[in-house]
Tab-separated table of C-alpha atoms in Angstrom:
chain	number	residue	atom	x	y	z
A	1172	MET	CA	-126.292	28.236	45.702
A	1173	PHE	CA	-126.702	25.782	48.534
A	1174	CYS	CA	-128.773	22.718	47.829
A	1175	SER	CA	-129.784	19.555	49.548
A	1176	CYS	CA	-129.621	16.646	47.123
A	1177	THR	CA	-129.943	12.911	47.012
A	1178	SER	CA	-126.994	11.544	45.072
A	1179	ASN	CA	-127.711	8.453	43.002
A	1180	VAL	CA	-124.215	7.110	43.471
A	1181	SER	CA	-122.725	3.648	43.023
A	1182	SER	CA	-122.681	1.076	45.812
A	1183	THR	CA	-119.393	2.500	46.970
A	1184	TYR	CA	-121.312	5.410	48.449
A	1185	ARG	CA	-124.475	5.230	50.452
A	1186	THR	CA	-127.467	7.029	48.933
A	1187	ASP	CA	-128.449	9.657	51.466
A	1188	ASN	CA	-129.601	13.217	51.896
A	1189	SER	CA	-126.498	15.209	51.095
A	1190	ALA	CA	-126.072	18.878	50.327
A	1191	ALA	CA	-124.433	20.763	47.515
A	1192	VAL	CA	-123.301	24.355	47.328
A	1193	LYS	CA	-123.132	26.370	44.100
A	1194	LEU	CA	-120.846	29.366	44.414
A	1195	HIS	CA	-120.356	32.543	42.361
A	1196	SER	CA	-123.826	32.050	40.974
A	1197	SER	CA	-124.207	34.883	38.502
A	1198	HIS	CA	-124.767	31.701	36.479
A	1199	ILE	CA	-128.360	30.516	36.377
A	1200	TYR	CA	-127.923	26.905	35.427
A	1201	ILE	CA	-127.703	24.875	38.638
A	1202	MET	CA	-131.288	23.623	38.931
A	1203	CYS	CA	-131.368	22.943	35.186
A	1204	VAL	CA	-128.170	20.899	35.606
A	1205	SER	CA	-129.781	18.937	38.425
A	1206	ALA	CA	-132.725	17.960	36.231
A	1207	GLU	CA	-130.530	17.130	33.220
A	1208	SER	CA	-128.096	15.017	35.245
A	1209	GLY	CA	-130.799	12.979	36.958
A	1210	ILE	CA	-129.355	13.875	40.366
A	1211	PRO	CA	-132.273	15.223	42.475
A	1212	ALA	CA	-131.477	18.400	44.376
A	1213	GLN	CA	-133.320	20.772	46.642
A	1214	VAL	CA	-131.680	24.175	46.784
A	1215	VAL	CA	-131.877	25.531	50.312
A	1216	ALA	CA	-130.214	28.863	49.531
A	1217	ALA	CA	-129.226	30.607	46.299
A	1218	ILE	CA	-126.500	33.255	46.652
A	1219	ASP	CA	-125.837	36.103	44.227
A	1220	ILE	CA	-125.293	39.844	44.223
A	1221	ASN	CA	-126.324	40.281	40.583
A	1222	THR	CA	-129.812	41.792	40.502
A	1223	THR	CA	-130.747	40.402	37.088
A	1224	ALA	CA	-129.446	36.903	37.837
A	1225	ASN	CA	-131.468	36.863	41.056
A	1226	GLN	CA	-134.543	38.097	39.224
A	1227	VAL	CA	-134.230	35.333	36.617
A	1228	TYR	CA	-133.549	32.705	39.254
A	1229	ARG	CA	-136.547	33.737	41.355
A	1230	HIS	CA	-138.745	33.635	38.247
A	1231	ASN	CA	-137.739	30.037	37.485
A	1232	PHE	CA	-137.420	28.768	41.067
A	1233	PRO	CA	-139.791	30.867	43.217
A	1234	ASP	CA	-139.701	28.513	46.200
A	1235	THR	CA	-135.947	28.737	46.727
A	1236	PRO	CA	-134.605	31.158	49.391
A	1237	LEU	CA	-132.435	33.768	47.669
A	1238	TRP	CA	-129.550	35.448	49.501
A	1239	ASN	CA	-128.262	38.730	48.089
A	1240	LYS	CA	-124.759	38.638	49.517
A	1241	THR	CA	-121.166	37.764	48.644
A	1242	ILE	CA	-119.652	34.332	49.281
A	1243	GLU	CA	-117.047	35.778	51.641
A	1244	GLY	CA	-119.929	37.354	53.560
A	1245	ILE	CA	-121.038	33.897	54.699
A	1246	SER	CA	-119.527	32.957	58.053
A	1247	LEU	CA	-117.861	29.668	58.880
A	1248	ASP	CA	-120.702	28.871	61.265
A	1249	ASP	CA	-123.249	29.382	58.480
A	1250	PHE	CA	-121.308	27.040	56.208
A	1251	ASN	CA	-121.125	24.371	58.891
A	1252	LYS	CA	-124.869	24.652	59.575
A	1253	LEU	CA	-125.565	23.842	55.932
A	1254	SER	CA	-123.512	20.637	56.181
A	1255	PHE	CA	-123.095	20.550	52.411
A	1256	ASP	CA	-121.730	17.571	50.550
A	1257	MET	CA	-120.847	19.092	47.172
A	1258	ILE	CA	-119.254	22.334	46.013
A	1259	LEU	CA	-119.927	23.542	42.458
A	1260	MET	CA	-117.758	26.548	41.717
A	1261	SER	CA	-117.542	28.921	38.801
A	1262	PRO	CA	-115.294	31.767	39.986
A	1263	PRO	CA	-115.261	35.064	38.060
A	1264	CYS	CA	-113.306	34.459	34.852
A	1265	GLN	CA	-111.931	37.976	34.284
A	1266	PRO	CA	-108.688	37.361	36.247
A	1267	PHE	CA	-107.818	34.458	33.913
A	1268	THR	CA	-109.032	35.381	30.423
A	1269	ARG	CA	-106.365	35.521	27.738
A	1270	ILE	CA	-107.495	38.944	26.536
A	1271	GLY	CA	-107.682	40.428	30.030
A	1272	ARG	CA	-105.000	41.638	32.435
A	1273	GLN	CA	-104.638	38.161	33.932
A	1274	GLY	CA	-104.394	39.484	37.467
A	1275	ASP	CA	-104.827	35.949	38.792
A	1276	VAL	CA	-104.955	35.759	42.597
A	1277	GLN	CA	-104.022	39.451	42.840
A	1278	ASP	CA	-107.326	40.393	41.212
A	1279	PRO	CA	-109.929	41.364	43.877
A	1280	ARG	CA	-112.517	39.279	42.037
A	1281	THR	CA	-110.778	36.086	43.224
A	1282	LYS	CA	-111.503	36.986	46.844
A	1283	SER	CA	-114.510	34.687	47.197
A	1284	PHE	CA	-112.658	31.807	45.500
A	1285	LEU	CA	-109.706	32.164	47.877
A	1286	TYR	CA	-112.119	32.353	50.809
A	1287	ILE	CA	-113.557	28.933	49.894
A	1288	LEU	CA	-110.082	27.420	49.574
A	1289	ASP	CA	-109.285	28.763	53.026
A	1290	LEU	CA	-112.357	27.004	54.421
A	1291	LEU	CA	-111.544	23.559	52.996
A	1292	PRO	CA	-108.775	22.391	55.353
A	1293	ARG	CA	-110.147	20.173	58.133
A	1294	SER	CA	-109.325	22.758	60.766
A	1295	ARG	CA	-111.975	25.098	59.364
A	1296	LEU	CA	-115.015	23.154	58.137
A	1297	SER	CA	-116.568	20.654	60.527
A	1298	ARG	CA	-116.948	18.181	57.627
A	1299	LEU	CA	-115.313	18.179	54.220
A	1300	PRO	CA	-117.675	17.993	51.229
A	1301	ARG	CA	-117.365	14.712	49.316
A	1302	PHE	CA	-117.548	16.215	45.839
A	1303	PHE	CA	-116.018	19.280	44.201
A	1304	LEU	CA	-116.562	20.598	40.655
A	1305	LEU	CA	-115.041	23.809	39.321
A	1306	GLU	CA	-115.426	25.520	35.929
A	1307	ASN	CA	-113.516	28.381	34.407
A	1308	VAL	CA	-112.235	29.759	31.120
A	1309	LYS	CA	-109.252	28.476	29.220
A	1310	GLY	CA	-106.281	30.138	30.867
A	1311	PHE	CA	-107.243	29.133	34.401
A	1312	GLU	CA	-105.271	25.898	33.964
A	1313	THR	CA	-101.971	27.843	33.938
A	1314	SER	CA	-102.875	30.221	36.792
A	1315	SER	CA	-101.571	30.458	40.339
A	1316	ALA	CA	-105.194	30.120	41.462
A	1317	ARG	CA	-105.318	26.660	39.875
A	1318	ASP	CA	-102.048	25.644	41.538
A	1319	LEU	CA	-103.321	26.810	44.920
A	1320	MET	CA	-106.598	24.953	44.460
A	1321	VAL	CA	-104.892	21.704	43.436
A	1322	GLN	CA	-102.511	21.861	46.387
A	1323	THR	CA	-105.408	22.505	48.769
A	1324	LEU	CA	-107.351	19.530	47.390
A	1325	LYS	CA	-104.307	17.276	47.694
A	1326	ASP	CA	-103.727	18.395	51.272
A	1327	CYS	CA	-107.345	17.548	52.081
A	1328	GLY	CA	-107.100	14.055	50.593
A	1329	TYR	CA	-109.072	14.546	47.358
A	1330	THR	CA	-108.428	12.718	44.110
A	1331	PHE	CA	-109.154	14.775	41.028
A	1332	GLU	CA	-109.167	15.026	37.248
A	1333	GLU	CA	-108.842	18.125	35.064
A	1334	ILE	CA	-110.498	18.236	31.658
A	1335	MET	CA	-111.102	20.710	28.844
A	1336	VAL	CA	-114.528	20.264	27.255
A	1337	SER	CA	-116.596	22.083	24.608
A	1338	PRO	CA	-120.342	21.555	23.901
A	1339	THR	CA	-119.402	20.164	20.486
A	1340	SER	CA	-118.267	17.081	22.404
A	1341	VAL	CA	-121.913	16.347	23.225
A	1342	GLY	CA	-123.173	17.132	19.713
A	1343	ILE	CA	-124.167	20.766	20.312
A	1344	PRO	CA	-123.050	23.147	17.500
A	1345	ASN	CA	-121.452	25.736	19.757
A	1346	SER	CA	-117.807	26.243	20.689
A	1347	ARG	CA	-117.388	27.018	24.372
A	1348	LEU	CA	-114.148	25.372	25.483
A	1349	ARG	CA	-113.898	25.418	29.269
A	1350	TYR	CA	-111.674	24.071	32.015
A	1351	TYR	CA	-113.282	21.729	34.551
A	1352	LEU	CA	-111.888	20.128	37.670
A	1353	LEU	CA	-113.679	17.168	39.274
A	1354	ALA	CA	-112.595	16.082	42.759
A	1355	LYS	CA	-113.843	13.419	45.150
A	1356	ILE	CA	-113.014	12.325	48.667
A	1357	SER	CA	-114.156	9.025	50.154
A	1358	PRO	CA	-113.603	7.180	53.434
A	1359	GLU	CA	-113.527	4.007	51.355
A	1360	ASN	CA	-110.501	5.433	49.520
A	1361	VAL	CA	-112.269	5.132	46.181
A	1362	GLY	CA	-111.181	7.891	43.849
A	1363	ILE	CA	-112.724	9.628	40.894
A	1364	GLN	CA	-113.140	7.857	37.584
A	1365	THR	CA	-110.036	7.454	35.457
A	1366	SER	CA	-109.116	9.796	32.633
A	1367	SER	CA	-110.341	7.349	30.007
A	1368	GLU	CA	-113.671	6.943	31.804
A	1369	VAL	CA	-114.214	10.696	32.018
A	1370	LEU	CA	-113.318	11.116	28.343
A	1371	GLY	CA	-115.616	8.229	27.475
A	1372	ALA	CA	-118.615	10.286	28.576
A	1373	PHE	CA	-117.782	12.739	25.787
A	1374	SER	CA	-116.921	10.286	23.026
A	1375	ARG	CA	-117.537	11.507	19.490
A	1376	HIS	CA	-117.194	9.926	16.091
A	1377	GLY	CA	-116.236	13.084	14.227
A	1378	GLU	CA	-112.737	14.503	14.123
A	1379	SER	CA	-113.405	17.834	12.490
A	1380	ASP	CA	-111.521	20.064	14.889
A	1381	SER	CA	-108.913	18.711	17.269
A	1382	SER	CA	-109.050	21.873	19.388
A	1383	GLU	CA	-112.679	21.054	20.255
A	1384	GLN	CA	-111.993	17.450	21.275
A	1385	PRO	CA	-112.277	16.822	25.044
A	1386	ARG	CA	-108.959	16.163	26.699
A	1387	VAL	CA	-107.800	15.351	30.185
A	1388	MET	CA	-104.918	17.488	31.308
A	1389	ALA	CA	-101.777	16.143	32.952
A	1390	PRO	CA	-101.960	17.472	36.536
A	1391	THR	CA	-98.186	17.772	36.764
A	1392	ASN	CA	-97.870	19.878	33.632
A	1393	PRO	CA	-101.139	21.658	32.799
A	1394	GLY	CA	-99.430	24.131	30.518
A	1395	THR	CA	-99.044	21.457	27.843
A	1396	CYS	CA	-102.733	21.681	26.955
A	1397	GLN	CA	-103.127	22.799	23.347
A	1398	PRO	CA	-104.746	26.193	22.694
A	1399	GLU	CA	-108.435	26.355	21.777
A	1400	GLU	CA	-107.567	27.580	18.311
A	1401	GLU	CA	-104.100	27.270	16.869
A	1402	ILE	CA	-103.072	30.595	15.391
A	1403	GLN	CA	-102.352	29.794	11.779
A	1404	ARG	CA	-102.131	32.052	8.802
A	1405	GLY	CA	-103.023	31.614	5.183
A	1406	ARG	CA	-104.165	33.471	2.129
A	1407	ILE	CA	-106.965	35.950	2.824
A	1408	LEU	CA	-110.227	34.959	1.147
A	1409	TYR	CA	-113.473	36.934	1.092
A	1410	LYS	CA	-114.256	38.689	4.390
A	1411	LEU	CA	-111.125	38.691	6.556
A	1412	GLU	CA	-111.003	34.912	6.480
A	1413	THR	CA	-107.870	32.928	5.777
A	1414	THR	CA	-107.721	29.616	3.958
A	1415	THR	CA	-107.079	28.003	7.342
A	1416	ASP	CA	-110.196	29.614	8.817
A	1417	ALA	CA	-112.317	28.462	5.899
A	1418	GLN	CA	-111.004	24.892	6.094
A	1419	ARG	CA	-111.641	24.699	9.840
A	1420	LYS	CA	-115.222	25.892	9.422
A	1421	GLU	CA	-115.803	23.460	6.562
A	1422	ASN	CA	-114.500	20.599	8.704
A	1423	GLN	CA	-116.790	21.599	11.542
A	1424	ASN	CA	-119.812	21.748	9.238
A	1425	ASN	CA	-118.996	18.277	7.912
A	1426	ASP	CA	-118.910	16.710	11.383
A	1427	LEU	CA	-122.097	14.619	11.453
A	1428	SER	CA	-121.694	13.878	15.173
A	1429	VAL	CA	-122.771	17.482	15.792
A	1430	ARG	CA	-126.357	18.584	15.190
A	1431	GLN	CA	-127.339	21.444	12.875
A	1432	ILE	CA	-128.061	24.973	14.057
A	1433	GLN	CA	-131.645	24.721	12.785
A	1434	ASP	CA	-132.408	22.171	15.518
A	1435	TYR	CA	-131.973	24.945	18.086
A	1436	LEU	CA	-133.855	27.768	16.357
A	1437	GLU	CA	-137.249	29.120	17.299
A	1438	PRO	CA	-140.019	28.817	14.691
A	1439	GLN	CA	-139.824	31.818	12.366
A	1440	SER	CA	-143.492	32.548	13.005
A	1441	GLU	CA	-142.728	33.141	16.691
A	1442	ILE	CA	-139.918	35.648	16.123
A	1443	ASN	CA	-140.308	39.351	15.501
A	1444	MET	CA	-137.447	39.416	13.005
A	1445	GLU	CA	-137.165	43.199	13.039
A	1446	LEU	CA	-135.995	43.091	16.656
A	1447	TYR	CA	-132.997	40.931	15.830
A	1448	LEU	CA	-131.857	42.061	12.376
A	1449	LEU	CA	-128.480	43.774	12.449
A	1450	PRO	CA	-128.906	47.530	11.913
A	1451	PRO	CA	-127.323	49.197	8.858
A	1452	LYS	CA	-124.578	50.922	10.858
A	1453	THR	CA	-123.506	47.626	12.365
A	1454	LEU	CA	-123.506	45.898	8.984
A	1455	LEU	CA	-121.332	48.557	7.383
A	1456	ARG	CA	-118.880	48.763	10.263
A	1457	TYR	CA	-118.478	45.134	11.288
A	1458	ALA	CA	-119.491	43.034	8.280
A	1459	LEU	CA	-115.965	41.770	7.643
A	1460	LEU	CA	-115.488	40.760	11.296
A	1461	MET	CA	-118.705	38.808	11.856
A	1462	ASP	CA	-118.852	35.063	12.169
A	1463	ILE	CA	-121.836	34.182	9.964
A	1464	VAL	CA	-123.596	30.817	10.114
A	1465	GLN	CA	-126.557	29.325	8.263
A	1466	PRO	CA	-129.275	27.097	9.794
A	1467	THR	CA	-127.648	24.029	8.232
A	1468	CYS	CA	-124.245	24.739	9.813
A	1469	ARG	CA	-122.916	22.536	12.598
A	1470	ARG	CA	-120.944	25.225	14.372
A	1471	SER	CA	-121.204	28.596	16.090
A	1472	THR	CA	-118.784	30.627	18.159
A	1473	CYS	CA	-118.923	31.232	21.899
A	1474	PHE	CA	-121.687	33.596	23.042
A	1475	THR	CA	-120.467	36.163	25.570
A	1476	LYS	CA	-122.248	38.626	27.826
A	1477	GLY	CA	-121.737	41.355	25.207
A	1478	TYR	CA	-123.790	39.564	22.548
A	1479	GLY	CA	-126.458	41.692	20.890
A	1480	TRP	CA	-124.657	44.824	22.045
A	1481	TYR	CA	-121.144	44.356	20.719
A	1482	VAL	CA	-120.366	42.428	17.541
A	1483	GLU	CA	-116.728	41.428	17.317
A	1484	GLY	CA	-115.920	38.239	19.221
A	1485	THR	CA	-119.242	37.974	21.078
A	1486	GLY	CA	-120.931	35.190	19.102
A	1487	SER	CA	-122.119	34.155	15.649
A	1488	VAL	CA	-124.906	35.824	13.680
A	1489	LEU	CA	-127.440	33.949	11.554
A	1490	GLN	CA	-127.975	34.295	7.792
A	1491	CYS	CA	-131.725	34.210	7.134
A	1492	SER	CA	-131.948	34.987	3.411
A	1493	GLU	CA	-134.402	33.124	1.177
A	1494	GLU	CA	-131.699	30.659	0.174
A	1495	THR	CA	-131.252	29.541	3.809
A	1496	GLU	CA	-135.015	29.349	4.275
A	1497	LEU	CA	-135.100	26.922	1.359
A	1498	LYS	CA	-132.249	25.018	3.035
A	1499	ALA	CA	-130.213	25.387	-0.125
A	1500	VAL	CA	-126.840	24.951	1.546
A	1501	ALA	CA	-124.598	25.475	-1.455
A	1502	LEU	CA	-126.715	28.370	-2.716
A	1503	SER	CA	-126.620	30.251	0.583
A	1504	ALA	CA	-122.843	29.843	0.814
A	1505	VAL	CA	-122.423	31.069	-2.741
A	1506	GLN	CA	-124.637	34.040	-2.000
A	1507	MET	CA	-122.528	35.026	1.011
A	1508	LYS	CA	-119.322	34.788	-1.005
A	1509	SER	CA	-120.783	36.888	-3.808
A	1510	VAL	CA	-121.832	39.562	-1.315
A	1511	PHE	CA	-118.428	39.872	0.341
A	1512	ARG	CA	-116.082	39.504	-2.618
A	1513	GLY	CA	-115.062	42.959	-3.737
A	1514	LEU	CA	-117.289	44.582	-1.128
A	1515	ASP	CA	-114.740	47.287	-0.323
A	1516	GLN	CA	-114.843	48.469	-3.944
A	1517	HIS	CA	-118.466	49.599	-3.696
A	1518	SER	CA	-120.024	52.749	-2.321
A	1519	GLU	CA	-121.512	52.729	1.176
A	1520	GLU	CA	-125.024	52.519	-0.258
A	1521	ASP	CA	-124.141	49.618	-2.557
A	1522	LYS	CA	-122.368	47.837	0.293
A	1523	LEU	CA	-125.436	48.137	2.461
A	1524	GLN	CA	-127.766	46.839	-0.220
A	1525	ARG	CA	-125.542	43.816	-0.794
A	1526	LEU	CA	-125.308	43.047	2.928
A	1527	LEU	CA	-129.045	43.436	3.479
A	1528	LYS	CA	-129.642	40.562	1.055
A	1529	LEU	CA	-128.206	38.170	3.639
A	1530	LYS	CA	-130.801	39.130	6.277
A	1531	LEU	CA	-128.290	38.772	9.074
A	1532	ARG	CA	-129.774	38.610	12.563
A	1533	TYR	CA	-128.753	37.869	16.111
A	1534	PHE	CA	-129.768	34.593	17.681
A	1535	THR	CA	-132.654	35.229	20.070
A	1536	PRO	CA	-132.047	34.743	23.817
A	1537	ARG	CA	-134.168	31.582	23.663
A	1538	GLU	CA	-131.998	30.225	20.858
A	1539	VAL	CA	-128.823	31.020	22.780
A	1540	ALA	CA	-130.341	29.253	25.787
A	1541	ASN	CA	-131.077	26.243	23.565
A	1542	LEU	CA	-127.446	26.136	22.429
A	1543	MET	CA	-126.403	26.414	26.083
A	1544	GLY	CA	-128.418	23.293	26.881
A	1545	PHE	CA	-131.174	24.935	28.937
A	1546	PRO	CA	-134.467	23.004	29.052
A	1547	GLN	CA	-137.607	24.395	27.430
A	1548	SER	CA	-139.056	24.978	30.898
A	1549	PHE	CA	-136.490	27.716	31.476
A	1550	SER	CA	-137.692	31.255	30.742
A	1551	PHE	CA	-136.983	34.921	31.427
A	1552	PRO	CA	-139.264	37.315	33.302
A	1553	ALA	CA	-141.075	39.630	30.892
A	1554	GLN	CA	-139.517	42.714	32.485
A	1555	VAL	CA	-135.891	41.632	31.869
A	1556	PRO	CA	-134.575	43.478	28.776
A	1557	THR	CA	-133.101	41.479	25.920
A	1558	LYS	CA	-129.646	42.926	26.574
A	1559	GLN	CA	-129.717	41.628	30.140
A	1560	GLN	CA	-130.942	38.231	28.959
A	1561	TYR	CA	-127.903	37.956	26.683
A	1562	LYS	CA	-125.671	39.066	29.541
A	1563	VAL	CA	-126.732	36.409	32.045
A	1564	LEU	CA	-126.615	33.722	29.355
A	1565	GLY	CA	-123.110	34.816	28.373
A	1566	ASN	CA	-122.047	34.389	31.998
A	1567	SER	CA	-123.539	30.914	32.224
A	1568	LEU	CA	-122.378	27.384	31.441
A	1569	ASN	CA	-123.526	24.658	29.119
A	1570	VAL	CA	-126.080	22.669	31.096
A	1571	VAL	CA	-125.612	19.401	29.176
A	1572	VAL	CA	-121.830	19.407	29.620
A	1573	VAL	CA	-121.962	20.081	33.369
A	1574	ALA	CA	-124.730	17.501	33.846
A	1575	LYS	CA	-122.539	14.846	32.229
A	1576	LEU	CA	-119.607	15.831	34.408
A	1577	LEU	CA	-121.761	15.638	37.530
A	1578	ARG	CA	-122.851	12.125	36.634
A	1579	GLN	CA	-119.197	11.172	36.231
A	1580	LEU	CA	-118.339	12.818	39.533
A	1581	VAL	CA	-120.908	10.991	41.683
A	1582	SER	CA	-120.782	7.606	39.916
């Protein structure tokens, strides 16, 4: 998306009408980020080839011109006419995910990203943008694409910082660890804020899970960054949970710097519960693999585009039994343990009856949007199916995290 914005920057920079470009915008967060960050922006062109993403964007921002084309389909002349001052990039993550083929720059889906890098040198663009922010999944930091990007930025005279941040760092009970790069160029030779200053924007008092703590990466050796979740083993408890898993979740739930799930839920009276309850076949097949949270929990797993359609690894489900409605924390946890212990020793019918007691349901799209930091003003068109709502949210970013990073970038 291309946007004209007025950057409220420090005295080092003049406050003027500058322009920002948001690329690979199957994500629908950019205007929400602008409002959250306090940096005014007028989007002059939104670019996407995803029909649903465009439909949702048009619904929320009807006055913004929408271009249905690829990034590499935009000519150099068109870029120069926009005279943009900021690039916000979120390249397709599939070439870099740990569970994918990790095709890196050989993957065709990096074509638009490489096209932008080719435009950056001074010989191509008539004017270099002052600011650059990129997001991607964990795994990008060790890719050839990252190395190429960093070298290009250095050649163009940018200073930059790389940081891994999860929404838990801003008190949101959702794990979504992502790689971010912030870069700045200035004729006054003033660089980006220092590592400690960037980390300071995400300061937390809790220390429940070191893997979720924000950390600045060493540019010379990005591979030293610790994994999102250390693979540790322990004695299997109920479900397929190890003692290590249980301890990690307990630590997360005890972190008072993170808000509770119930702060992000829709009122029960506004939800048609039957639409979101897990069906019997899903309960019987995937019960042992689900990540189950209660309203009083202070954690949830990353929501992906497959949420509501697939179960394993796509996001947490919510326990809505009477015990959780009464906010009886210990009682609801005891109930879940009693349901799962010895579950495999029962008949299919008995298993189902035990599992149904938990009233497990999916988070609604609105609740996922809340956990992703979207403002209440954001909504979906009535004609967009629930499955597609989950999909575009799963492809998006956390608005609060990116807004904080933008403030750090332009300050």
